[in-house]
XYZ file of C-alpha atoms in Angstrom:
541
model
C -27.448 11.882 2.701
C -25.694 8.866 4.329
C -22.558 9.489 6.288
C -20.546 6.322 7.210
C -17.876 6.007 9.845
C -15.698 2.900 9.284
C -13.077 1.795 11.688
C -10.592 -1.010 11.520
C -8.863 -1.583 14.873
C -6.897 -4.766 14.162
C -3.582 -5.765 15.784
C -1.728 -4.006 12.942
C -2.499 -1.373 10.373
C -5.306 0.505 12.298
C -7.240 2.748 10.074
C -10.473 4.728 9.651
C -12.477 6.608 6.973
C -15.584 8.646 6.547
C -17.588 8.084 3.378
C -20.570 10.421 2.513
C -22.882 9.185 -0.237
C -19.977 7.286 -1.879
C -17.541 10.182 -1.642
C -14.493 9.537 0.496
C -13.920 12.561 2.819
C -10.884 11.211 4.696
C -8.935 8.071 5.120
C -6.336 7.876 7.916
C -3.782 5.302 9.094
C -2.931 5.199 12.839
C 0.828 4.568 12.227
C 1.238 8.091 10.673
C 0.292 9.767 13.938
C 1.810 7.430 16.545
C 4.967 7.080 14.370
C 4.974 3.287 14.924
C 5.116 1.248 11.846
C 1.867 -0.708 11.098
C 0.422 0.354 14.460
C -2.819 -1.318 15.277
C -5.813 -0.644 17.549
C -8.001 2.498 17.930
C -8.141 5.559 20.073
C -10.693 8.372 20.350
C -7.930 10.931 19.594
C -7.316 9.175 16.282
C -10.983 9.556 15.357
C -11.069 13.209 16.510
C -8.491 14.090 13.876
C -10.856 12.936 11.155
C -13.737 14.851 12.661
C -11.653 18.025 12.871
C -10.523 17.756 9.266
C -13.949 17.111 7.873
C -15.993 19.347 10.156
C -18.095 16.391 10.986
C -19.269 15.411 14.537
C -20.569 12.159 15.927
C -24.092 13.536 15.536
C -23.581 13.698 11.745
C -22.836 9.948 11.513
C -25.618 7.639 10.280
C -23.941 4.252 10.286
C -20.885 2.750 12.012
C -18.923 -0.097 10.640
C -16.510 -2.128 12.673
C -14.583 -5.365 12.720
C -16.176 -7.126 15.698
C -13.065 -9.283 16.407
C -10.734 -6.257 16.907
C -12.896 -3.347 18.084
C -11.997 -2.280 21.682
C -14.704 -3.240 24.092
C -14.483 -0.164 26.092
C -15.609 1.939 23.172
C -19.093 0.427 22.773
C -22.058 -0.870 24.717
C -23.498 -4.219 23.750
C -22.348 -3.526 20.143
C -20.996 -7.033 19.326
C -23.736 -8.950 21.065
C -26.325 -7.132 18.997
C -24.942 -8.238 15.698
C -27.863 -10.640 14.908
C -27.581 -12.164 18.361
C -24.156 -13.662 17.667
C -21.920 -13.707 20.727
C -18.440 -12.221 20.431
C -16.767 -15.622 20.846
C -18.900 -17.491 18.253
C -16.533 -17.163 15.301
C -18.176 -19.910 13.320
C -21.402 -17.962 13.023
C -19.596 -14.627 12.638
C -17.416 -15.894 9.767
C -20.250 -17.747 8.022
C -21.871 -14.729 6.369
C -20.407 -11.758 4.383
C -21.932 -9.211 6.731
C -23.937 -8.787 9.946
C -26.170 -5.952 11.182
C -27.243 -4.721 14.582
C -27.046 -1.650 16.678
C -25.006 -0.291 19.546
C -23.962 2.815 21.519
C -20.759 4.473 20.339
C -19.557 7.691 22.022
C -22.849 8.139 23.657
C -25.055 7.704 20.517
C -27.050 4.725 19.281
C -26.246 3.720 15.775
C -26.927 1.099 13.253
C -23.774 -1.060 13.420
C -22.536 -3.302 10.649
C -19.673 -5.874 10.604
C -18.320 -6.542 7.083
C -16.418 -9.748 6.305
C -12.717 -9.191 6.105
C -12.409 -10.405 2.528
C -15.595 -8.641 1.327
C -13.972 -5.449 2.543
C -10.700 -6.337 0.637
C -12.758 -7.107 -2.527
C -14.864 -3.996 -2.298
C -11.748 -1.831 -1.791
C -10.218 -3.316 -4.991
C -13.300 -3.060 -7.194
C -15.015 0.135 -6.078
C -11.833 2.151 -6.489
C -11.195 0.613 -10.105
C -11.710 2.058 -13.559
C -13.866 -0.952 -14.494
C -17.620 -1.619 -14.437
C -17.014 -5.364 -15.172
C -14.207 -7.352 -13.526
C -13.316 -10.513 -11.588
C -12.205 -9.531 -8.063
C -9.691 -11.591 -6.193
C -8.287 -11.313 -2.653
C -5.417 -13.036 -1.004
C -3.708 -12.550 2.413
C -2.389 -14.292 5.503
C -5.947 -14.876 6.802
C -8.944 -12.948 8.167
C -12.352 -14.103 9.326
C -11.517 -17.661 8.606
C -10.495 -17.130 4.963
C -7.400 -16.216 3.126
C -8.786 -16.054 -0.428
C -11.871 -14.853 -2.065
C -13.385 -14.347 -5.606
C -16.142 -12.016 -6.589
C -17.773 -11.351 -9.955
C -18.623 -7.728 -10.747
C -20.886 -6.748 -13.662
C -22.314 -3.463 -14.583
C -20.964 -1.791 -11.444
C -22.534 -4.406 -9.053
C -21.140 -7.498 -7.219
C -23.115 -10.354 -8.627
C -21.596 -13.358 -6.696
C -18.685 -14.394 -4.542
C -17.094 -16.879 -2.164
C -14.481 -17.039 0.531
C -12.286 -20.007 1.427
C -9.197 -21.113 3.319
C -6.520 -22.358 0.921
C -2.712 -22.485 0.597
C -1.421 -19.928 3.128
C 0.977 -18.067 0.942
C 0.417 -14.751 2.695
C 1.324 -16.223 6.033
C 4.707 -17.338 4.558
C 5.396 -13.859 3.169
C 4.949 -12.536 6.652
C 6.773 -15.203 8.641
C 9.754 -16.277 6.526
C 11.224 -12.692 6.351
C 10.563 -12.351 10.085
C 12.207 -15.802 10.821
C 15.354 -14.816 8.951
C 15.585 -11.346 10.333
C 14.810 -9.268 7.220
C 11.445 -8.247 8.787
C 9.559 -6.961 5.698
C 8.185 -8.937 2.780
C 9.365 -6.245 0.429
C 12.980 -6.819 1.457
C 12.617 -10.595 0.510
C 10.994 -9.552 -2.748
C 13.908 -7.309 -3.565
C 16.362 -10.190 -2.730
C 14.590 -12.512 -5.148
C 16.158 -10.609 -8.105
C 19.547 -11.922 -7.071
C 18.604 -15.585 -6.971
C 18.208 -18.287 -9.559
C 15.875 -21.314 -9.983
C 16.426 -24.161 -7.489
C 13.758 -26.657 -8.446
C 14.403 -28.742 -5.285
C 13.926 -25.863 -2.962
C 10.794 -24.629 -4.876
C 9.213 -28.031 -4.800
C 9.881 -28.313 -1.100
C 8.130 -25.007 -0.531
C 5.272 -26.148 -2.590
C 4.910 -29.456 -0.764
C 4.721 -27.712 2.557
C 2.259 -25.145 1.188
C -0.038 -27.962 -0.068
C 0.289 -29.942 3.177
C -1.118 -27.210 5.303
C -3.680 -25.578 2.858
C -6.681 -27.029 4.464
C -5.849 -27.168 8.154
C -3.594 -24.589 9.705
C -0.752 -22.271 9.068
C 2.330 -23.835 7.481
C 5.289 -24.650 9.774
C 8.285 -23.486 7.951
C 11.046 -26.140 8.288
C 13.343 -25.957 5.275
C 17.028 -26.112 6.033
C 19.171 -25.059 3.194
C 22.449 -24.414 4.941
C 21.769 -21.531 7.348
C 23.633 -22.253 10.541
C 21.248 -22.263 13.526
C 21.489 -21.964 17.247
C 18.533 -23.002 19.542
C 16.578 -23.703 16.366
C 16.974 -20.060 15.087
C 19.323 -18.687 12.290
C 22.396 -16.897 13.631
C 22.530 -14.421 10.719
C 20.204 -12.561 8.465
C 19.632 -13.562 4.856
C 22.257 -12.187 2.463
C 21.539 -11.968 -1.289
C 25.349 -12.411 -1.919
C 24.944 -15.845 -0.609
C 23.513 -18.217 -3.342
C 21.273 -20.175 -1.028
C 19.769 -17.172 0.529
C 18.948 -15.527 -2.767
C 17.645 -18.765 -4.172
C 15.185 -19.095 -1.205
C 13.794 -15.654 -1.999
C 13.699 -16.551 -5.707
C 11.800 -19.792 -4.924
C 9.168 -18.053 -2.861
C 8.710 -15.353 -5.498
C 8.494 -17.869 -8.330
C 5.968 -19.899 -6.334
C 3.938 -16.701 -5.750
C 3.998 -16.016 -9.582
C 2.602 -19.520 -10.148
C -0.250 -19.161 -7.534
C -1.190 -15.671 -8.879
C -1.203 -16.936 -12.408
C -3.465 -19.738 -11.522
C -5.785 -17.345 -9.650
C -5.941 -14.951 -12.578
C -6.409 -17.747 -15.230
C -9.295 -19.177 -13.175
C -10.796 -15.753 -12.760
C -11.013 -15.007 -16.427
C -13.321 -17.996 -16.870
C -16.080 -15.761 -15.591
C -15.813 -13.822 -18.970
C -14.046 -10.689 -17.982
C -10.296 -10.061 -18.548
C -10.288 -7.180 -16.038
C -8.716 -8.284 -12.720
C -9.154 -6.403 -9.468
C -6.850 -7.642 -6.668
C -6.983 -6.868 -2.914
C -5.395 -8.220 0.271
C -1.851 -7.957 1.509
C -0.537 -10.289 -1.203
C -1.557 -7.713 -3.824
C 1.399 -5.646 -2.752
C 3.655 -8.114 -4.569
C 4.036 -5.981 -7.695
C 6.353 -8.622 -9.353
C 3.756 -11.482 -9.321
C 0.895 -9.023 -10.174
C 2.533 -8.187 -13.458
C 3.846 -11.665 -14.333
C 0.517 -13.315 -13.515
C -1.365 -10.758 -15.637
C 0.914 -11.385 -18.658
C 1.126 -15.209 -18.212
C -2.663 -15.652 -17.678
C -3.712 -13.515 -20.642
C -5.561 -10.933 -18.536
C -5.829 -7.558 -20.199
C -6.065 -5.204 -17.264
C -5.324 -5.257 -13.606
C -6.288 -2.836 -10.838
C -4.619 -2.916 -7.390
C -5.642 -0.038 -5.060
C -2.995 2.006 -3.132
C -3.923 0.258 0.058
C -4.884 -3.376 -0.731
C -3.546 -4.593 2.673
C -5.270 -4.352 5.946
C -4.573 -0.528 5.929
C -7.421 -0.369 3.471
C -10.064 -2.368 5.493
C -12.002 0.571 6.867
C -12.340 2.064 3.334
C -13.212 -1.312 1.777
C -15.834 -2.002 4.451
C -17.402 1.463 3.905
C -17.487 0.788 0.112
C -19.021 -2.522 0.596
C -21.764 -1.015 2.666
C -22.443 1.771 0.198
C -22.376 -0.257 -2.971
C -22.951 -3.942 -2.028
C -25.423 -3.730 0.849
C -27.251 -0.589 -0.269
C -27.059 -1.744 -3.906
C -25.802 1.485 -5.390
C -24.395 1.344 -8.879
C -20.689 1.941 -9.108
C -19.634 4.473 -11.837
C -15.919 3.864 -12.661
C -13.578 6.767 -12.230
C -9.981 7.502 -11.209
C -9.462 6.966 -7.455
C -7.166 9.619 -5.790
C -4.796 8.014 -3.185
C -4.361 11.404 -1.557
C -6.990 11.248 1.236
C -5.173 12.403 4.417
C -5.306 15.685 6.256
C -4.569 18.986 4.510
C -2.396 20.975 6.760
C -2.760 24.786 6.914
C -0.296 27.698 6.925
C -0.235 27.784 10.757
C 0.919 24.197 10.859
C 3.672 24.935 8.346
C 4.746 28.120 10.160
C 5.071 26.300 13.364
C 7.227 23.584 11.717
C 9.442 26.140 10.051
C 10.018 28.028 13.375
C 10.967 24.834 14.930
C 13.491 24.224 12.038
C 14.963 27.783 12.597
C 15.293 27.091 16.310
C 17.297 23.997 15.595
C 19.586 25.411 12.856
C 20.282 29.033 12.194
C 21.505 28.132 8.683
C 18.018 27.122 7.365
C 16.937 29.292 4.423
C 13.274 29.645 3.302
C 11.959 30.902 0.045
C 8.890 30.702 -2.079
C 8.976 28.247 -5.024
C 6.898 26.881 -7.817
C 7.291 23.773 -9.966
C 9.594 25.483 -12.346
C 11.936 26.152 -9.406
C 11.713 22.587 -8.098
C 12.246 21.108 -11.568
C 15.381 23.170 -11.923
C 16.714 21.910 -8.632
C 16.057 18.324 -9.816
C 17.728 18.887 -13.217
C 20.841 20.191 -11.334
C 21.105 16.860 -9.608
C 19.621 17.646 -6.168
C 17.821 15.173 -3.990
C 14.645 16.903 -2.666
C 12.282 15.952 0.181
C 8.796 16.678 -0.834
C 5.797 17.363 1.298
C 2.681 18.429 -0.681
C -1.044 18.334 -0.213
C -2.905 15.459 1.507
C -0.928 12.283 2.427
C -1.076 9.109 0.455
C -3.245 6.125 1.534
C -1.300 2.820 1.641
C 2.203 1.799 2.271
C 3.860 3.398 -0.768
C 4.869 7.034 -1.301
C 3.184 8.326 -4.332
C 4.824 11.840 -4.595
C 3.155 13.804 -1.757
C 5.503 12.467 0.981
C 8.606 11.596 -1.038
C 12.310 11.896 -1.681
C 12.560 12.728 -5.299
C 15.525 13.144 -7.743
C 16.481 12.702 -11.343
C 17.138 8.982 -11.902
C 20.510 9.190 -13.683
C 22.732 10.578 -10.831
C 25.895 8.440 -10.499
C 25.625 5.961 -7.622
C 22.172 7.056 -6.843
C 20.998 3.772 -5.472
C 23.849 3.594 -3.013
C 23.179 7.267 -2.017
C 19.520 6.736 -1.472
C 19.897 3.623 0.489
C 22.335 5.428 2.698
C 19.843 8.265 3.172
C 17.085 5.753 4.011
C 19.488 3.530 6.135
C 18.275 0.488 4.176
C 19.904 -2.733 2.887
C 22.250 -2.106 -0.151
C 20.179 -4.280 -2.474
C 16.835 -2.442 -1.985
C 15.543 -0.973 -5.252
C 13.933 2.425 -5.977
C 11.031 3.226 -8.177
C 10.091 6.017 -10.611
C 7.071 8.306 -11.190
C 6.632 8.284 -14.873
C 4.564 10.376 -17.366
C 1.891 7.835 -18.391
C 2.037 8.977 -22.087
C 5.772 8.112 -22.135
C 5.586 4.709 -20.528
C 5.812 2.665 -23.774
C 8.963 4.547 -24.703
C 10.678 3.356 -21.489
C 9.362 -0.060 -20.838
C 9.140 -3.401 -22.658
C 5.672 -4.343 -21.301
C 3.349 -1.606 -19.981
C 0.760 -2.615 -17.458
C -2.152 -0.231 -17.632
C -3.631 1.494 -14.645
C -0.311 1.380 -12.750
C -1.059 4.554 -10.760
C -0.205 3.260 -7.309
C 3.164 1.550 -7.727
C 1.674 -1.986 -7.523
C 3.096 -3.505 -10.807
C 6.511 -4.031 -12.292
C 7.973 -3.863 -15.654
C 11.229 -4.383 -17.644
C 13.157 -1.245 -18.663
C 14.103 -1.064 -22.244
C 17.847 -1.661 -22.830
C 18.362 1.835 -24.363
C 16.962 3.568 -21.210
C 18.736 1.472 -18.602
C 21.671 3.935 -18.156
C 19.405 6.900 -17.777
C 17.132 5.090 -15.454
C 19.974 3.458 -13.431
C 18.802 4.819 -10.128
C 15.397 3.081 -10.407
C 16.682 -0.042 -12.063
C 16.668 -3.339 -10.124
C 19.230 -6.120 -10.518
C 16.921 -7.937 -12.930
C 16.356 -4.831 -15.100
C 12.894 -4.352 -13.715
C 11.285 -1.389 -12.013
C 8.055 -0.543 -10.150
C 6.575 2.496 -11.801
C 3.797 5.004 -10.650
C 2.206 6.397 -13.811
C 0.985 9.982 -13.584
C -1.223 12.173 -15.724
C -3.229 15.310 -15.212
C -6.216 13.351 -13.945
C -6.314 14.126 -10.208
C -2.604 14.762 -9.883
C -2.270 18.150 -11.657
C 0.603 19.492 -9.559
C 2.800 16.423 -9.643
C 2.067 16.057 -13.296
C 3.213 19.636 -13.961
C 6.360 19.059 -12.000
C 7.194 15.936 -14.129
C 6.511 17.738 -17.374
C 8.843 20.648 -16.385
C 11.502 18.234 -15.223
C 11.151 16.254 -18.435
C 11.700 19.457 -20.475
C 15.037 20.059 -18.592
C 16.390 16.588 -18.388
C 14.998 14.665 -21.378
C 13.888 11.900 -18.902
C 10.104 11.479 -18.456
C 10.572 10.092 -14.934
C 11.941 10.969 -11.577
C 13.091 8.755 -8.681
C 10.433 8.499 -5.886
C 10.789 6.898 -2.617
C 9.068 7.262 0.795
C 9.978 10.313 2.774
C 10.886 8.577 6.093
C 13.875 7.119 7.883
C 13.105 3.798 9.709
C 9.534 4.906 10.547
C 6.186 5.478 8.773
C 5.783 8.111 6.064
C 6.020 11.656 7.386
C 2.479 12.956 8.090
C 2.709 16.471 9.459
C 4.821 19.506 8.403
C 6.743 18.936 11.696
C 7.410 15.359 10.887
C 8.779 16.528 7.535
C 10.994 19.132 9.204
C 12.454 16.709 11.733
C 13.101 14.053 9.057
C 14.667 16.551 6.733
C 17.042 17.801 9.463
C 18.038 14.191 10.277
C 18.539 13.395 6.589
C 22.077 13.167 5.260
C 23.778 16.090 3.695
C 22.800 14.685 0.273
C 19.285 16.063 0.969
C 19.806 19.828 0.853
C 16.212 20.860 0.052
C 12.781 20.311 1.507
C 9.696 21.395 -0.357
C 6.630 22.122 1.879
C 3.786 23.200 -0.360
C 4.929 26.459 -2.065
C 7.936 26.963 0.295
C 11.501 25.453 0.016
C 13.830 25.075 2.876
C 17.570 24.820 2.229
C 20.150 23.534 4.730
């Protein structure tokens, strides 16, 4: 038995996992516990939570995997210097190979220590969670270990070949353009693109700058399309009601579609029409789907955590399958890999709720009860089972409702305190997907693809319909999601709609993690949210 501890302690999206003989025991993201979005770094307390949940100690660990560029020096002894004799500062040698091995002392014990290339970790996280034995694996992001793009060929459950390179820095722009114009998150700019139209001059200007900096450094964004500036900075946030603003978002999204389509088309020259996609850019559900359709690919798999929040898992999978040369047997990958909280945790949270409000009512419920509340038009906060991996709520830490409530998008954006134009997405019974959507992208289990809603369903799915008639579905079946599947089936029986609205259970912070987080967010939610489901209990305000 081989037990792997993998840690990513980068400047953002700190995460860790424990993998035992290829089985994922736990995967945690630091932000969920510090309550700071995309929190980076590493602490021993964070690791202790994983040990407590799995009943594993440091003595049970056989191998430690780290990112040597980000791992805190105070937590190891001579660890980095032992990686094939490469000094910490010699990035040229460090980045030149897909992995390095050595040894080091961690928490008082000497271990074999491995460093896995940033993009090998992204690629492994994409393929070794997929339903494919053959695929071409692509990664793309803002940059890591001297690369921002890689391609691997996988055949018969093994990686056969691969390369990394520094190319057009599309990922960097998706980070920096939203930040520059005050919208902060790439997803916000993606949402805004639906309100724009093609401006070929603007798109060509973006393309020219992207090409200019593709081989040397990060692009220096310098397009001025009419936003008033003071001291070189915009004096207002982007607004989709303004044509130029929406067109900028549209141009960047359209350019991303083109880049992805080129990547996918080139990938299929390897002989496989299955695409696995990792890295932060793989969160662009719009381009994922458009590129798959435009390139002629037949299937795509994007894991729930393709961004840096999945690097610990990807590195562990790379070690188990790529370095140890174990054959991968395709199967469904469950995204629910967090901590399973016990009755004592729940009781403590409920007692806190009662101390805050004497009007809180608590009762036992099952899926029939919850589906009835949904059918009656209630918005429910749902806390169930182990938390999701990745940035998107997948039904275990979610606000849910039926999707045809009048003015639902306005209500939900008010609850979430988000921009008015932000869309919402549905959880959909997989067997009914072709009834609802014009083009169904297979394997859409993690809300990382988009599709067009059929005209006859747009009114009944209005709450999850974007301005361009698209939506970002999470397909669900009984495979690994029995409870959520049963809830959807029962709701479908009562509403005639094989879908529910699903959005992250949080308000301006990371997904709720603990029962106490859930209680606090529920209490602070607007009066539209009357019910909170915590496992088999329901709280009513």
